[in-house]
mmCIF file of C-alpha atoms and ligand atoms in Angstrom:
data_model
loop_
_atom_site.group_PDB
_atom_site.id
_atom_site.type_symbol
_atom_site.label_atom_id
_atom_site.label_comp_id
_atom_site.label_asym_id
_atom_site.label_seq_id
_atom_site.Cartn_x
_atom_site.Cartn_y
_atom_site.Cartn_z
ATOM 1 C CA MET A 1 5.284 -34.999 10.461
ATOM 2 C CA SER A 2 3.771 -32.185 8.427
ATOM 3 C CA PRO A 3 5.816 -30.637 5.697
ATOM 4 C CA GLN A 4 7.594 -27.142 6.041
ATOM 5 C CA ARG A 5 8.659 -24.857 3.499
ATOM 6 C CA THR A 6 12.100 -22.861 3.139
ATOM 7 C CA LEU A 7 13.874 -20.341 0.942
ATOM 8 C CA SER A 8 17.194 -21.607 -0.566
ATOM 9 C CA ILE A 9 19.468 -19.254 -2.856
ATOM 10 C CA ILE A 10 22.271 -20.491 -4.970
ATOM 11 C CA LYS A 11 24.355 -17.490 -4.607
ATOM 12 C CA PRO A 12 26.316 -15.707 -7.368
ATOM 13 C CA ASP A 13 29.361 -18.012 -6.830
ATOM 14 C CA GLY A 14 27.431 -21.204 -7.028
ATOM 15 C CA VAL A 15 25.827 -20.031 -10.356
ATOM 16 C CA ALA A 16 29.412 -18.772 -11.777
ATOM 17 C CA GLN A 17 31.128 -22.019 -10.599
ATOM 18 C CA GLY A 18 28.490 -24.281 -12.411
ATOM 19 C CA ASN A 19 27.152 -25.847 -9.174
ATOM 20 C CA VAL A 20 23.401 -25.112 -9.784
ATOM 21 C CA GLY A 21 22.624 -28.849 -11.220
ATOM 22 C CA ASP A 22 24.746 -30.467 -8.364
ATOM 23 C CA ILE A 23 22.963 -28.489 -5.694
ATOM 24 C CA LEU A 24 19.521 -29.210 -6.904
ATOM 25 C CA LYS A 25 20.280 -32.733 -7.222
ATOM 26 C CA ARG A 26 21.349 -32.959 -3.572
ATOM 27 C CA PHE A 27 18.076 -31.098 -2.565
ATOM 28 C CA GLU A 28 16.146 -33.810 -4.703
ATOM 29 C CA GLU A 29 18.400 -36.910 -3.028
ATOM 30 C CA LYS A 30 17.105 -35.478 0.302
ATOM 31 C CA GLU A 31 13.611 -35.609 -0.826
ATOM 32 C CA PHE A 32 13.227 -31.786 -0.622
ATOM 33 C CA GLN A 33 10.582 -30.976 -3.053
ATOM 34 C CA ILE A 34 11.143 -28.211 -5.439
ATOM 35 C CA LYS A 35 7.911 -26.081 -5.199
ATOM 36 C CA ALA A 36 9.179 -22.821 -6.972
ATOM 37 C CA LEU A 37 12.139 -21.624 -8.776
ATOM 38 C CA LYS A 38 13.577 -18.511 -10.317
ATOM 39 C CA MET A 39 16.839 -17.360 -11.670
ATOM 40 C CA LEU A 40 17.226 -13.635 -10.977
ATOM 41 C CA LEU A 41 19.883 -10.920 -10.859
ATOM 42 C CA LEU A 42 19.229 -8.809 -7.833
ATOM 43 C CA SER A 43 19.477 -5.081 -7.727
ATOM 44 C CA PRO A 44 21.566 -3.812 -4.827
ATOM 45 C CA GLN A 45 18.249 -2.624 -3.287
ATOM 46 C CA GLN A 46 16.609 -6.203 -3.587
ATOM 47 C CA ALA A 47 19.842 -7.571 -1.998
ATOM 48 C CA ALA A 48 19.973 -5.027 0.675
ATOM 49 C CA GLY A 49 16.201 -5.440 1.429
ATOM 50 C CA PHE A 50 16.678 -9.252 1.455
ATOM 51 C CA TYR A 51 19.560 -8.971 4.037
ATOM 52 C CA ALA A 52 18.015 -6.113 5.964
ATOM 53 C CA VAL A 53 18.664 -7.791 9.430
ATOM 54 C CA HIS A 54 22.325 -7.580 8.806
ATOM 55 C CA ARG A 55 22.502 -4.159 7.943
ATOM 56 C CA GLU A 56 24.426 -2.885 10.877
ATOM 57 C CA ARG A 57 27.054 -5.498 10.110
ATOM 58 C CA SER A 58 30.475 -4.381 8.926
ATOM 59 C CA PHE A 59 30.259 -7.065 6.174
ATOM 60 C CA PHE A 60 26.823 -5.605 4.987
ATOM 61 C CA PRO A 61 27.939 -3.532 2.136
ATOM 62 C CA ASP A 62 30.153 -6.172 0.755
ATOM 63 C CA LEU A 63 27.405 -8.675 0.991
ATOM 64 C CA VAL A 64 25.047 -6.466 -0.905
ATOM 65 C CA ARG A 65 27.683 -5.932 -3.632
ATOM 66 C CA TYR A 66 28.587 -9.780 -3.836
ATOM 67 C CA MET A 67 24.808 -10.752 -4.007
ATOM 68 C CA SER A 68 24.040 -8.433 -6.715
ATOM 69 C CA SER A 69 27.109 -8.956 -8.682
ATOM 70 C CA GLY A 70 25.742 -12.177 -10.641
ATOM 71 C CA THR A 71 22.662 -14.224 -11.240
ATOM 72 C CA VAL A 72 21.349 -16.223 -8.227
ATOM 73 C CA VAL A 73 18.811 -18.982 -8.018
ATOM 74 C CA VAL A 74 15.972 -18.791 -5.759
ATOM 75 C CA VAL A 75 14.226 -22.018 -4.654
ATOM 76 C CA VAL A 76 11.171 -22.992 -2.491
ATOM 77 C CA LEU A 77 11.879 -26.539 -0.986
ATOM 78 C CA GLU A 78 9.386 -28.505 0.966
ATOM 79 C CA ALA A 79 9.604 -31.417 3.412
ATOM 80 C CA PRO A 80 9.396 -32.369 6.854
ATOM 81 C CA GLU A 81 11.608 -30.344 8.907
ATOM 82 C CA VAL A 82 13.288 -28.717 5.968
ATOM 83 C CA VAL A 83 14.288 -25.654 7.615
ATOM 84 C CA ALA A 84 16.697 -27.474 9.924
ATOM 85 C CA ARG A 85 17.535 -30.106 7.377
ATOM 86 C CA LEU A 86 18.574 -27.502 4.819
ATOM 87 C CA ARG A 87 20.739 -25.496 7.206
ATOM 88 C CA GLU A 88 22.545 -29.072 8.032
ATOM 89 C CA LEU A 89 22.983 -29.922 4.405
ATOM 90 C CA MET A 90 24.571 -26.332 3.774
ATOM 91 C CA GLY A 91 27.115 -26.519 6.698
ATOM 92 C CA ALA A 92 28.356 -23.772 8.856
ATOM 93 C CA THR A 93 28.493 -20.327 7.208
ATOM 94 C CA ASP A 94 32.273 -20.231 7.240
ATOM 95 C CA PRO A 95 33.317 -23.106 5.070
ATOM 96 C CA LYS A 96 36.471 -23.570 6.943
ATOM 97 C CA GLN A 97 34.088 -24.697 9.885
ATOM 98 C CA ALA A 98 31.779 -26.511 7.530
ATOM 99 C CA ALA A 99 31.409 -30.474 8.075
ATOM 100 C CA GLU A 100 32.504 -32.692 5.415
ATOM 101 C CA GLY A 101 30.132 -33.424 2.936
ATOM 102 C CA THR A 102 28.171 -30.270 3.236
ATOM 103 C CA LEU A 103 27.547 -27.960 0.365
ATOM 104 C CA ARG A 104 29.591 -25.102 1.716
ATOM 105 C CA ARG A 105 32.644 -27.527 2.498
ATOM 106 C CA LEU A 106 32.339 -28.738 -0.784
ATOM 107 C CA TYR A 107 31.895 -25.510 -2.998
ATOM 108 C CA ALA A 108 32.281 -22.387 -0.816
ATOM 109 C CA THR A 109 35.614 -20.526 -1.013
ATOM 110 C CA SER A 110 34.993 -17.970 1.568
ATOM 111 C CA ILE A 111 32.546 -16.839 4.477
ATOM 112 C CA GLU A 112 30.937 -14.417 2.022
ATOM 113 C CA LYS A 113 31.106 -16.342 -1.040
ATOM 114 C CA ASN A 114 29.410 -19.221 0.704
ATOM 115 C CA VAL A 115 27.460 -20.810 -2.341
ATOM 116 C CA VAL A 116 24.046 -21.232 -0.781
ATOM 117 C CA HIS A 117 21.683 -19.411 1.531
ATOM 118 C CA GLY A 118 18.976 -21.137 3.687
ATOM 119 C CA SER A 119 16.315 -19.595 5.940
ATOM 120 C CA ASP A 120 17.181 -19.906 9.552
ATOM 121 C CA SER A 121 13.712 -20.337 11.041
ATOM 122 C CA ARG A 122 10.191 -21.048 9.958
ATOM 123 C CA GLU A 123 9.277 -17.381 10.420
ATOM 124 C CA SER A 124 12.220 -16.228 8.367
ATOM 125 C CA ALA A 125 11.344 -18.797 5.841
ATOM 126 C CA ARG A 126 7.735 -17.510 5.452
ATOM 127 C CA LYS A 127 9.004 -13.917 4.998
ATOM 128 C CA GLU A 128 11.751 -14.858 2.452
ATOM 129 C CA ILE A 129 9.630 -16.961 0.488
ATOM 130 C CA HIS A 130 7.269 -14.170 0.045
ATOM 131 C CA TYR A 131 10.016 -11.826 -0.750
ATOM 132 C CA PHE A 132 10.745 -13.432 -4.065
ATOM 133 C CA PHE A 133 7.402 -15.361 -4.699
ATOM 134 C CA SER A 134 3.871 -13.976 -4.935
ATOM 135 C CA ASP A 135 0.864 -16.183 -3.756
ATOM 136 C CA SER A 136 0.186 -16.892 -7.395
ATOM 137 C CA GLU A 137 3.628 -18.413 -8.009
ATOM 138 C CA LEU A 138 3.337 -20.762 -5.021
ATOM 139 C CA PRO A 139 1.486 -23.985 -5.140
ATOM 140 C CA GLU A 140 -1.035 -24.941 -2.243
HETATM 141 P P1 CMP B 1 23.729 -16.267 4.750
HETATM 142 O O1 CMP B 1 23.654 -17.593 5.436
HETATM 143 O O2 CMP B 1 23.161 -15.963 3.171
HETATM 144 O O3 CMP B 1 23.414 -15.080 5.529
HETATM 145 C C1 CMP B 1 24.081 -13.984 5.509
HETATM 146 C C2 CMP B 1 25.262 -13.752 4.817
HETATM 147 O O4 CMP B 1 26.323 -12.763 5.144
HETATM 148 C C3 CMP B 1 26.067 -15.252 5.067
HETATM 149 O O5 CMP B 1 25.417 -16.332 4.529
HETATM 150 C C4 CMP B 1 27.335 -14.839 4.552
HETATM 151 O O6 CMP B 1 27.248 -14.682 3.037
HETATM 152 C C5 CMP B 1 27.585 -13.564 5.028
HETATM 153 N N1 CMP B 1 28.386 -13.379 6.093
HETATM 154 C C6 CMP B 1 28.007 -13.646 7.357
HETATM 155 N N2 CMP B 1 29.036 -13.436 8.186
HETATM 156 C C7 CMP B 1 30.011 -12.657 7.413
HETATM 157 C C8 CMP B 1 31.440 -12.270 7.637
HETATM 158 N N3 CMP B 1 31.912 -12.335 8.889
HETATM 159 N N4 CMP B 1 31.901 -11.679 6.802
HETATM 160 C C9 CMP B 1 31.615 -11.803 5.440
HETATM 161 N N5 CMP B 1 30.349 -12.017 5.184
HETATM 162 C C10 CMP B 1 29.621 -12.699 6.175
#
């Protein structure tokens, strides 16, 4: 099966709680290759642009505030079927619904502060990777 790429974000709560190392290790244990990685403090405008698809939702202002409240780690991962496999590893958006052993079940404290993001489709992955990384920052 040919490899895919996806974008993950370790969110401000994951960074503040000291979960970065554990989460990256979990990616590597699944044989997701880390192809690019940055630590960033998003401006409210950058966070709003990234989550523009949710702009009509009631939680959008809180989401933008939260995502720009502290540093995040943005990561490009590559593996066969990585879009779906990352979503499985993360667990449900609401940590109360997330399966045992998933990242959100282990580390998330609320539906907003849910530790980690993963692209929801190959098309979103392409857009989200290019939101944070230029072509010259991405290996072939
Ligand atoms: P993520 O998978 O990054 O995609 C959109 C984010 O919005 C989601 O994770 C949560 O952080 C947040 N979110 C989704 N639904 C809600 C909700 N009902 N209330 C608050 N935040 C939400």
